[in-house]
Every structure is written in C-alpha cells, then in structure tokens.
PDB file of C-alpha atoms in Angstrom:
ATOM      1  CA  MET A   1     289.443  33.988-173.080  1.00  0.00           C
ATOM      2  CA  SER A   2     287.341  36.833-173.181  1.00  0.00           C
ATOM      3  CA  GLN A   3     286.276  37.624-169.185  1.00  0.00           C
ATOM      4  CA  SER A   4     282.557  36.740-168.759  1.00  0.00           C
ATOM      5  CA  SER A   5     279.483  39.044-168.923  1.00  0.00           C
ATOM      6  CA  ALA A   6     278.764  42.390-166.725  1.00  0.00           C
ATOM      7  CA  PRO A   7     277.862  41.555-163.279  1.00  0.00           C
ATOM      8  CA  ALA A   8     274.335  43.540-162.734  1.00  0.00           C
ATOM      9  CA  GLY A   9     276.053  46.392-160.641  1.00  0.00           C
ATOM     10  CA  PHE A  10     277.927  47.314-163.592  1.00  0.00           C
ATOM     11  CA  ASP A  11     276.035  50.374-165.365  1.00  0.00           C
ATOM     12  CA  ARG A  12     278.352  50.617-168.802  1.00  0.00           C
ATOM     13  CA  ALA A  13     276.729  54.218-168.946  1.00  0.00           C
ATOM     14  CA  ARG A  14     278.009  55.581-165.956  1.00  0.00           C
ATOM     15  CA  TYR A  15     281.473  54.450-166.592  1.00  0.00           C
ATOM     16  CA  LEU A  16     281.161  55.737-169.694  1.00  0.00           C
ATOM     17  CA  ASP A  17     280.621  59.196-168.270  1.00  0.00           C
ATOM     18  CA  ARG A  18     282.951  59.000-165.382  1.00  0.00           C
ATOM     19  CA  ILE A  19     285.777  58.904-168.006  1.00  0.00           C
ATOM     20  CA  GLY A  20     284.182  61.429-170.335  1.00  0.00           C
ATOM     21  CA  ALA A  21     283.670  58.865-173.480  1.00  0.00           C
ATOM     22  CA  ALA A  22     281.686  57.924-175.629  1.00  0.00           C
ATOM     23  CA  ALA A  23     280.295  54.264-176.497  1.00  0.00           C
ATOM     24  CA  PRO A  24     282.189  53.095-179.576  1.00  0.00           C
ATOM     25  CA  VAL A  25     280.088  52.439-182.944  1.00  0.00           C
ATOM     26  CA  ARG A  26     282.122  49.072-182.963  1.00  0.00           C
ATOM     27  CA  PRO A  27     284.920  47.320-181.201  1.00  0.00           C
ATOM     28  CA  ASP A  28     287.802  48.873-183.331  1.00  0.00           C
ATOM     29  CA  LEU A  29     291.435  49.656-182.514  1.00  0.00           C
ATOM     30  CA  ALA A  30     290.587  53.058-182.814  1.00  0.00           C
ATOM     31  CA  ALA A  31     288.017  53.046-180.599  1.00  0.00           C
ATOM     32  CA  LEU A  32     290.086  51.524-177.964  1.00  0.00           C
ATOM     33  CA  GLY A  33     292.573  53.617-178.116  1.00  0.00           C
ATOM     34  CA  ALA A  34     289.912  56.465-177.361  1.00  0.00           C
ATOM     35  CA  LEU A  35     288.970  54.699-174.182  1.00  0.00           C
ATOM     36  CA  VAL A  36     292.502  54.249-173.053  1.00  0.00           C
ATOM     37  CA  ARG A  37     293.068  57.768-172.681  1.00  0.00           C
ATOM     38  CA  ALA A  38     289.850  58.636-171.907  1.00  0.00           C
ATOM     39  CA  HIS A  39     290.405  56.458-168.310  1.00  0.00           C
ATOM     40  CA  LEU A  40     294.232  57.997-168.181  1.00  0.00           C
ATOM     41  CA  ASP A  41     293.125  61.520-168.096  1.00  0.00           C
ATOM     42  CA  HIS A  42     290.336  61.045-165.748  1.00  0.00           C
ATOM     43  CA  VAL A  43     290.941  57.554-163.366  1.00  0.00           C
ATOM     44  CA  PRO A  44     293.911  58.442-161.288  1.00  0.00           C
ATOM     45  CA  PHE A  45     296.368  55.146-159.891  1.00  0.00           C
ATOM     46  CA  GLU A  46     295.868  55.497-156.405  1.00  0.00           C
ATOM     47  CA  ASN A  47     296.596  53.405-153.061  1.00  0.00           C
ATOM     48  CA  LEU A  48     295.272  55.185-150.582  1.00  0.00           C
ATOM     49  CA  ASP A  49     292.819  52.510-149.022  1.00  0.00           C
ATOM     50  CA  VAL A  50     295.853  49.993-148.480  1.00  0.00           C
ATOM     51  CA  GLN A  51     297.825  53.383-146.993  1.00  0.00           C
ATOM     52  CA  LEU A  52     294.706  53.666-144.640  1.00  0.00           C
ATOM     53  CA  GLY A  53     294.436  49.850-143.450  1.00  0.00           C
ATOM     54  CA  ARG A  54     291.784  49.318-145.870  1.00  0.00           C
ATOM     55  CA  VAL A  55     291.426  45.927-148.175  1.00  0.00           C
ATOM     56  CA  PRO A  56     290.832  47.703-151.740  1.00  0.00           C
ATOM     57  CA  PRO A  57     287.619  46.196-152.818  1.00  0.00           C
ATOM     58  CA  VAL A  58     288.019  42.918-155.208  1.00  0.00           C
ATOM     59  CA  THR A  59     284.200  42.493-156.543  1.00  0.00           C
ATOM     60  CA  VAL A  60     283.578  44.445-160.244  1.00  0.00           C
ATOM     61  CA  ASP A  61     280.605  45.969-158.245  1.00  0.00           C
ATOM     62  CA  ALA A  62     282.557  47.013-155.447  1.00  0.00           C
ATOM     63  CA  ILE A  63     285.277  48.395-157.453  1.00  0.00           C
ATOM     64  CA  PHE A  64     282.672  50.102-159.389  1.00  0.00           C
ATOM     65  CA  GLU A  65     281.187  51.852-156.693  1.00  0.00           C
ATOM     66  CA  LYS A  66     284.826  52.867-155.421  1.00  0.00           C
ATOM     67  CA  VAL A  67     286.056  54.197-159.132  1.00  0.00           C
ATOM     68  CA  VAL A  68     282.848  55.305-160.718  1.00  0.00           C
ATOM     69  CA  ASN A  69     280.095  56.006-157.642  1.00  0.00           C
ATOM     70  CA  GLN A  70     282.687  57.979-155.525  1.00  0.00           C
ATOM     71  CA  ARG A  71     284.876  59.308-158.167  1.00  0.00           C
ATOM     72  CA  ARG A  72     288.181  57.781-156.690  1.00  0.00           C
ATOM     73  CA  GLY A  73     291.024  55.634-158.544  1.00  0.00           C
ATOM     74  CA  GLY A  74     292.672  52.784-158.051  1.00  0.00           C
ATOM     75  CA  TRP A  75     295.716  50.170-158.437  1.00  0.00           C
ATOM     76  CA  CYS A  76     296.258  47.598-161.135  1.00  0.00           C
ATOM     77  CA  TYR A  77     294.030  45.074-159.870  1.00  0.00           C
ATOM     78  CA  GLU A  78     290.914  47.636-159.708  1.00  0.00           C
ATOM     79  CA  VAL A  79     291.246  50.008-162.784  1.00  0.00           C
ATOM     80  CA  ASN A  80     292.455  47.437-165.317  1.00  0.00           C
ATOM     81  CA  THR A  81     289.681  44.397-163.763  1.00  0.00           C
ATOM     82  CA  LEU A  82     286.804  47.219-164.093  1.00  0.00           C
ATOM     83  CA  PHE A  83     287.961  48.417-167.306  1.00  0.00           C
ATOM     84  CA  GLY A  84     288.489  44.770-168.530  1.00  0.00           C
ATOM     85  CA  VAL A  85     284.996  44.598-167.959  1.00  0.00           C
ATOM     86  CA  LEU A  86     283.878  47.142-169.843  1.00  0.00           C
ATOM     87  CA  LEU A  87     285.667  46.619-172.878  1.00  0.00           C
ATOM     88  CA  ALA A  88     284.396  43.276-172.728  1.00  0.00           C
ATOM     89  CA  ASP A  89     280.799  44.632-172.427  1.00  0.00           C
ATOM     90  CA  LEU A  90     281.288  46.803-175.232  1.00  0.00           C
ATOM     91  CA  GLY A  91     282.620  43.829-177.508  1.00  0.00           C
ATOM     92  CA  TYR A  92     286.100  43.528-177.281  1.00  0.00           C
ATOM     93  CA  ALA A  93     287.851  40.242-176.466  1.00  0.00           C
ATOM     94  CA  VAL A  94     289.965  40.452-173.300  1.00  0.00           C
ATOM     95  CA  THR A  95     292.439  37.983-171.500  1.00  0.00           C
ATOM     96  CA  ARG A  96     293.507  38.998-167.823  1.00  0.00           C
ATOM     97  CA  LEU A  97     297.392  38.707-168.100  1.00  0.00           C
ATOM     98  CA  SER A  98     299.891  38.333-165.010  1.00  0.00           C
ATOM     99  CA  GLY A  99     302.634  40.548-165.315  1.00  0.00           C
ATOM    100  CA  ASP A 100     305.537  41.020-162.726  1.00  0.00           C
ATOM    101  CA  VAL A 101     306.882  44.700-161.767  1.00  0.00           C
ATOM    102  CA  ARG A 102     310.646  44.394-161.661  1.00  0.00           C
ATOM    103  CA  ARG A 103     311.176  45.954-157.833  1.00  0.00           C
ATOM    104  CA  GLY A 104     314.086  43.421-157.338  1.00  0.00           C
ATOM    105  CA  GLY A 105     313.863  39.719-155.993  1.00  0.00           C
ATOM    106  CA  ASP A 106     313.502  36.863-158.381  1.00  0.00           C
ATOM    107  CA  VAL A 107     310.883  36.459-161.127  1.00  0.00           C
ATOM    108  CA  ALA A 108     308.753  34.070-158.498  1.00  0.00           C
ATOM    109  CA  GLU A 109     309.045  36.440-155.575  1.00  0.00           C
ATOM    110  CA  ARG A 110     307.464  39.075-157.930  1.00  0.00           C
ATOM    111  CA  LEU A 111     304.945  36.834-159.972  1.00  0.00           C
ATOM    112  CA  GLY A 112     301.439  38.364-160.119  1.00  0.00           C
ATOM    113  CA  ASN A 113     302.570  42.125-158.689  1.00  0.00           C
ATOM    114  CA  HIS A 114     300.429  43.628-161.596  1.00  0.00           C
ATOM    115  CA  LEU A 115     297.260  42.833-163.626  1.00  0.00           C
ATOM    116  CA  CYS A 116     297.374  44.002-167.035  1.00  0.00           C
ATOM    117  CA  LEU A 117     294.876  43.047-170.352  1.00  0.00           C
ATOM    118  CA  ARG A 118     295.561  41.679-173.657  1.00  0.00           C
ATOM    119  CA  ILE A 119     292.904  42.653-176.236  1.00  0.00           C
ATOM    120  CA  ASP A 120     292.491  40.480-179.624  1.00  0.00           C
ATOM    121  CA  LEU A 121     291.814  42.338-182.642  1.00  0.00           C
ATOM    122  CA  ASP A 122     293.828  42.329-185.987  1.00  0.00           C
ATOM    123  CA  ARG A 123     296.769  41.056-183.816  1.00  0.00           C
ATOM    124  CA  PRO A 124     297.001  40.893-179.750  1.00  0.00           C
ATOM    125  CA  TYR A 125     297.518  44.073-177.655  1.00  0.00           C
ATOM    126  CA  LEU A 126     298.425  45.107-174.116  1.00  0.00           C
ATOM    127  CA  VAL A 127     296.563  47.809-172.578  1.00  0.00           C
ATOM    128  CA  ASP A 128     297.024  48.567-169.430  1.00  0.00           C
ATOM    129  CA  VAL A 129     295.460  51.636-167.447  1.00  0.00           C
ATOM    130  CA  GLY A 130     296.742  50.656-164.196  1.00  0.00           C
ATOM    131  CA  PHE A 131     300.509  51.248-164.637  1.00  0.00           C
ATOM    132  CA  GLY A 132     300.370  54.700-163.832  1.00  0.00           C
ATOM    133  CA  GLY A 133     299.841  56.354-166.912  1.00  0.00           C
ATOM    134  CA  SER A 134     303.087  55.417-169.404  1.00  0.00           C
ATOM    135  CA  ILE A 135     301.584  53.669-171.389  1.00  0.00           C
ATOM    136  CA  THR A 136     298.454  55.938-173.391  1.00  0.00           C
ATOM    137  CA  ALA A 137     297.908  53.630-176.097  1.00  0.00           C
ATOM    138  CA  PRO A 138     296.976  49.812-177.157  1.00  0.00           C
ATOM    139  CA  LEU A 139     300.225  48.213-177.556  1.00  0.00           C
ATOM    140  CA  ALA A 140     300.595  45.939-180.423  1.00  0.00           C
ATOM    141  CA  ILE A 141     302.123  42.732-178.810  1.00  0.00           C
ATOM    142  CA  VAL A 142     305.457  43.080-181.095  1.00  0.00           C
ATOM    143  CA  PRO A 143     309.121  44.001-180.748  1.00  0.00           C
ATOM    144  CA  GLY A 144     309.321  47.663-180.921  1.00  0.00           C
ATOM    145  CA  ALA A 145     310.186  50.604-179.536  1.00  0.00           C
ATOM    146  CA  GLY A 146     308.518  54.771-179.199  1.00  0.00           C
ATOM    147  CA  VAL A 147     308.233  57.969-178.077  1.00  0.00           C
ATOM    148  CA  ASP A 148     305.081  58.660-175.537  1.00  0.00           C
ATOM    149  CA  GLY A 149     306.228  61.918-174.383  1.00  0.00           C
ATOM    150  CA  PRO A 150     307.873  62.039-171.755  1.00  0.00           C
ATOM    151  CA  TYR A 151     308.878  59.021-172.355  1.00  0.00           C
ATOM    152  CA  ALA A 152     310.430  56.241-173.943  1.00  0.00           C
ATOM    153  CA  ILE A 153     309.040  52.851-174.118  1.00  0.00           C
ATOM    154  CA  HIS A 154     309.908  49.648-175.259  1.00  0.00           C
ATOM    155  CA  LEU A 155     308.608  46.233-175.720  1.00  0.00           C
ATOM    156  CA  ALA A 156     310.208  43.118-176.214  1.00  0.00           C
ATOM    157  CA  GLN A 157     310.044  39.462-176.206  1.00  0.00           C
ATOM    158  CA  VAL A 158     312.055  37.465-173.855  1.00  0.00           C
ATOM    159  CA  GLY A 159     311.366  33.751-174.433  1.00  0.00           C
ATOM    160  CA  GLY A 160     308.072  31.923-175.306  1.00  0.00           C
ATOM    161  CA  ASP A 161     305.014  33.798-174.575  1.00  0.00           C
ATOM    162  CA  ARG A 162     307.103  36.316-172.180  1.00  0.00           C
ATOM    163  CA  TRP A 163     307.505  40.138-172.904  1.00  0.00           C
ATOM    164  CA  THR A 164     308.963  42.932-171.287  1.00  0.00           C
ATOM    165  CA  PHE A 165     307.976  46.488-170.726  1.00  0.00           C
ATOM    166  CA  ASP A 166     310.039  49.498-170.090  1.00  0.00           C
ATOM    167  CA  GLU A 167     309.844  53.329-169.785  1.00  0.00           C
ATOM    168  CA  THR A 168     312.258  55.710-169.522  1.00  0.00           C
ATOM    169  CA  VAL A 169     312.631  59.505-168.798  1.00  0.00           C
ATOM    170  CA  GLY A 170     315.562  61.052-170.269  1.00  0.00           C
ATOM    171  CA  ASP A 171     318.943  59.175-169.513  1.00  0.00           C
ATOM    172  CA  GLY A 172     317.243  57.714-166.555  1.00  0.00           C
ATOM    173  CA  ALA A 173     317.186  54.030-165.664  1.00  0.00           C
ATOM    174  CA  PRO A 174     314.528  51.848-167.459  1.00  0.00           C
ATOM    175  CA  PHE A 175     311.716  50.799-165.320  1.00  0.00           C
ATOM    176  CA  GLY A 176     308.956  48.124-166.255  1.00  0.00           C
ATOM    177  CA  PHE A 177     306.998  45.097-165.839  1.00  0.00           C
ATOM    178  CA  ASP A 178     307.095  41.420-167.723  1.00  0.00           C
ATOM    179  CA  PHE A 179     303.947  39.693-168.526  1.00  0.00           C
ATOM    180  CA  THR A 180     302.956  36.590-170.292  1.00  0.00           C
ATOM    181  CA  THR A 181     300.346  36.809-172.967  1.00  0.00           C
ATOM    182  CA  GLY A 182     298.418  33.816-171.425  1.00  0.00           C
ATOM    183  CA  ALA A 183     295.531  34.235-169.274  1.00  0.00           C
ATOM    184  CA  ALA A 184     296.250  34.963-165.913  1.00  0.00           C
ATOM    185  CA  ASP A 185     296.472  32.495-163.272  1.00  0.00           C
ATOM    186  CA  GLU A 186     293.954  34.154-160.859  1.00  0.00           C
ATOM    187  CA  GLY A 187     295.040  32.339-157.642  1.00  0.00           C
ATOM    188  CA  VAL A 188     298.340  33.276-158.023  1.00  0.00           C
ATOM    189  CA  LEU A 189     297.185  37.310-158.560  1.00  0.00           C
ATOM    190  CA  ASP A 190     294.648  36.763-155.689  1.00  0.00           C
ATOM    191  CA  ALA A 191     297.933  35.921-153.606  1.00  0.00           C
ATOM    192  CA  MET A 192     299.751  38.590-154.720  1.00  0.00           C
ATOM    193  CA  ARG A 193     297.138  41.133-154.149  1.00  0.00           C
ATOM    194  CA  SER A 194     296.255  40.277-150.860  1.00  0.00           C
ATOM    195  CA  ALA A 195     300.422  40.347-149.684  1.00  0.00           C
ATOM    196  CA  LEU A 196     300.809  43.967-151.159  1.00  0.00           C
ATOM    197  CA  ALA A 197     297.712  45.131-149.298  1.00  0.00           C
ATOM    198  CA  ARG A 198     299.024  43.824-145.940  1.00  0.00           C
ATOM    199  CA  GLU A 199     302.429  43.003-145.674  1.00  0.00           C
ATOM    200  CA  ASP A 200     305.428  45.686-143.862  1.00  0.00           C
ATOM    201  CA  TRP A 201     307.590  44.963-147.138  1.00  0.00           C
ATOM    202  CA  SER A 202     304.821  46.105-150.238  1.00  0.00           C
ATOM    203  CA  PRO A 203     305.922  49.379-151.507  1.00  0.00           C
ATOM    204  CA  PHE A 204     301.782  50.278-151.779  1.00  0.00           C
ATOM    205  CA  VAL A 205     302.140  49.609-147.437  1.00  0.00           C
ATOM    206  CA  GLN A 206     305.370  52.109-147.330  1.00  0.00           C
ATOM    207  CA  ASN A 207     303.993  55.197-149.598  1.00  0.00           C
ATOM    208  CA  LEU A 208     301.481  56.741-151.112  1.00  0.00           C
ATOM    209  CA  VAL A 209     300.954  56.735-154.136  1.00  0.00           C
ATOM    210  CA  ILE A 210     298.864  58.769-156.682  1.00  0.00           C
ATOM    211  CA  GLN A 211     299.468  59.303-160.435  1.00  0.00           C
ATOM    212  CA  LEU A 212     297.582  60.814-163.486  1.00  0.00           C
ATOM    213  CA  ARG A 213     298.505  61.281-166.563  1.00  0.00           C
ATOM    214  CA  ARG A 214     297.306  63.439-168.768  1.00  0.00           C
ATOM    215  CA  GLY A 215     298.209  65.037-172.764  1.00  0.00           C
ATOM    216  CA  ASP A 216     301.939  64.693-172.462  1.00  0.00           C
ATOM    217  CA  THR A 217     302.122  65.622-168.733  1.00  0.00           C
ATOM    218  CA  HIS A 218     302.292  62.861-165.912  1.00  0.00           C
ATOM    219  CA  TRP A 219     301.408  63.723-162.702  1.00  0.00           C
ATOM    220  CA  THR A 220     302.562  62.087-159.413  1.00  0.00           C
ATOM    221  CA  LEU A 221     301.785  62.499-155.587  1.00  0.00           C
ATOM    222  CA  ARG A 222     304.924  60.135-154.304  1.00  0.00           C
ATOM    223  CA  GLY A 223     304.437  61.300-150.388  1.00  0.00           C
ATOM    224  CA  ARG A 224     305.103  64.663-149.694  1.00  0.00           C
ATOM    225  CA  VAL A 225     306.485  65.211-153.323  1.00  0.00           C
ATOM    226  CA  LEU A 226     304.256  66.159-156.432  1.00  0.00           C
ATOM    227  CA  THR A 227     305.920  65.851-159.244  1.00  0.00           C
ATOM    228  CA  GLN A 228     305.084  67.069-163.137  1.00  0.00           C
ATOM    229  CA  LEU A 229     306.836  65.227-165.468  1.00  0.00           C
ATOM    230  CA  THR A 230     306.537  66.615-168.761  1.00  0.00           C
ATOM    231  CA  PRO A 231     308.779  66.647-172.281  1.00  0.00           C
ATOM    232  CA  ALA A 232     310.396  69.660-171.119  1.00  0.00           C
ATOM    233  CA  GLY A 233     311.665  68.301-168.074  1.00  0.00           C
ATOM    234  CA  LYS A 234     310.356  67.627-164.256  1.00  0.00           C
ATOM    235  CA  THR A 235     309.659  69.892-161.448  1.00  0.00           C
ATOM    236  CA  THR A 236     309.148  69.251-158.006  1.00  0.00           C
ATOM    237  CA  ARG A 237     307.170  70.598-155.134  1.00  0.00           C
ATOM    238  CA  LEU A 238     307.265  69.519-151.283  1.00  0.00           C
ATOM    239  CA  LEU A 239     303.872  70.114-149.506  1.00  0.00           C
ATOM    240  CA  GLU A 240     303.707  71.428-146.090  1.00  0.00           C
ATOM    241  CA  SER A 241     300.210  70.267-144.864  1.00  0.00           C
ATOM    242  CA  ALA A 242     297.196  68.209-144.976  1.00  0.00           C
ATOM    243  CA  ASP A 243     295.403  71.433-146.379  1.00  0.00           C
ATOM    244  CA  GLU A 244     297.887  71.616-149.141  1.00  0.00           C
ATOM    245  CA  MET A 245     297.730  67.540-150.000  1.00  0.00           C
ATOM    246  CA  ALA A 246     293.528  67.716-150.176  1.00  0.00           C
ATOM    247  CA  ALA A 247     293.764  70.795-152.016  1.00  0.00           C
ATOM    248  CA  VAL A 248     296.275  68.320-154.707  1.00  0.00           C
ATOM    249  CA  GLY A 249     293.995  65.822-154.401  1.00  0.00           C
ATOM    250  CA  ARG A 250     290.998  68.154-155.601  1.00  0.00           C
ATOM    251  CA  GLU A 251     293.154  70.534-158.100  1.00  0.00           C
ATOM    252  CA  VAL A 252     295.660  67.948-159.616  1.00  0.00           C
ATOM    253  CA  PHE A 253     293.680  64.576-159.483  1.00  0.00           C
ATOM    254  CA  ALA A 254     290.125  65.263-159.412  1.00  0.00           C
ATOM    255  CA  MET A 255     289.202  63.555-156.227  1.00  0.00           C
ATOM    256  CA  GLU A 256     288.619  64.006-152.426  1.00  0.00           C
ATOM    257  CA  LEU A 257     291.264  62.599-150.492  1.00  0.00           C
ATOM    258  CA  PRO A 258     289.138  60.197-147.628  1.00  0.00           C
ATOM    259  CA  GLU A 259     290.926  60.801-144.229  1.00  0.00           C
ATOM    260  CA  VAL A 260     293.339  63.205-145.312  1.00  0.00           C
ATOM    261  CA  ALA A 261     294.800  63.787-141.723  1.00  0.00           C
ATOM    262  CA  ARG A 262     295.904  59.934-141.689  1.00  0.00           C
ATOM    263  CA  LEU A 263     297.465  59.958-145.052  1.00  0.00           C
ATOM    264  CA  TRP A 264     299.328  63.423-144.190  1.00  0.00           C
ATOM    265  CA  ARG A 265     300.780  62.070-141.086  1.00  0.00           C
ATOM    266  CA  ARG A 266     301.807  58.575-142.400  1.00  0.00           C
ATOM    267  CA  ALA A 267     303.393  60.486-145.529  1.00  0.00           C
ATOM    268  CA  VAL A 268     305.240  62.906-142.918  1.00  0.00           C
ATOM    269  CA  ASP A 269     306.256  60.551-140.970  1.00  0.00           C
ATOM    270  CA  ARG A 270     307.646  57.803-143.994  1.00  0.00           C
ATOM    271  CA  HIS A 271     309.321  61.135-145.149  1.00  0.00           C
ATOM    272  CA  THR A 272     310.855  61.813-142.248  1.00  0.00           C
ATOM    273  CA  GLN A 273     312.449  57.946-142.043  1.00  0.00           C
ATOM    274  CA  LEU A 274     313.337  58.254-145.512  1.00  0.00           C
ATOM    275  CA  PHE A 275     315.212  61.782-145.731  1.00  0.00           C
ATOM    276  CA  GLY A 276     315.212  62.690-141.828  1.00  0.00           C
ATOM    277  CA  THR A 277     314.181  66.342-140.105  1.00  0.00           C
ATOM    278  CA  GLY A 278     316.294  68.593-142.585  1.00  0.00           C
TER     279      GLY A 278
END
C-alpha cells in the first residue's frame, strides 16, 4: 500500500535541496540509501514544539513549512511522514508502519508511539529517519545483526508480522522498538501522537531532545547535556546558559532554536529535578 501523491504544497526540488541530495535517476536501493543518509545529515530529530507547549504540525504542508522552509527538524511523526511523501513522489512503494519504542509498560500502552516506513523493492526494507539517527541505511526486513558505528544493530522476527529493532553501544543495554510490517492503523498513530504531545507522562513533554547523526558521529542534546558519541567513545558537556544552548543549536544541529530562553529555563528546571543543584 503506497502513500498517496504529494499534496500541492509539497515541493520536491526544495526538499531535496534542504537535505543536500539530487533526485535519483531511478527509485532503487542505492538511491534510497543515499537519500536516507542525506536526510540524517541535515534534519535533526527534535521535540522543541512539544517543549514549548505547541502541538507539532500534522499535515504534510505544515510539516514541510517547518522542516524545509524554517529549516527545523521534527519527531518521528513529522520527519518520517515527510520523507515517506518524498519517497512516494520519487516512485518508491511506501507503507507507513506503527512501532512501539520500549519505554516500559505493555505493548498495548506503547502501540503507535513510533512511526517508521516499509519500502518495497526486491524485498521489504525498514526505513527510519525519525529514530534519532541510528538507522543510517535501509534495513532488509530479515533477521540479522551488524555494525553501524557507533552502534551495533539487530533485527529479529518475534512472531507473525511483528519484528524488533535494537541498537547497542558497547556493553550497554539494548534500546529499540517493535513494529509490525502491515500498514499502520492511522487512528492509533493519531491518538498516541496527540497523547505524547500533551500528557505529563510523555518523555517528550518531560525532556528536551535534539539528535543528529553525521557520519559515524551521533550528537544528542538532552536537556542541558550535550553528548558526542563516536566509535572511539562518548564525551559529554553540561551547558551553562541560554546563549550556549543557542550556539549549540546553530553550530552542532544547524538550526535556530525557537524561544531559546524558554527552552533553557525548562531544561534547567528539569535538570535540577532529576539531579539536584550539585
């Protein structure tokens, strides 16, 4: 089941320019891989709208305005939606999939807390530019493991059309999401997206997060803490001011942070709540 044709406000050329990519000659696997890497290099995962008490955009036109025209990023519901429209516009067969990131609770409580994509070529592939950057290439939906430095990754079938993706850094615990290969129930996705944008229990309401993957380096800003993860190891830095946060937004994530003073105050308050004032 492929996504419908692109809406009138969608401009393929401007989107490709935003991610620094050329239009592929044909919709094949090599071109798909290049598009995934280009997107990850240029478009951060970020939840700043939720942190500012705004409802993130839902329509393709509104997401396009944010990601392309305003040169922002977005969470999975935004960037995977927009990327799926681009791929369908380029001739790929795209199916939206419902995933559940494993943050505790049972499957029913998590269902639809992640959106990813299935692209059908010689076989089905998992494509995801909205998980923060650990999936840097289309993954054939077959059991297997590999290295995508700084991550070790693993894909396994857990029953029927249900699969699980895991990423691991060094000796750390695996983290990932489950997904089903059939078309997502859009009502379930909508309900979970709305809850994650508003409810106090939502990790997106609780914590500021920006992530960007370039090459084998993964940058994460979580609250006041900036982390650089590479195959050689991890370094962290505690930000000390709103000006420093704004500079990190520009220099690391290539974006201007909206209302940075409000974001900074929320990050400081959350950091104090979690770690105290020491």
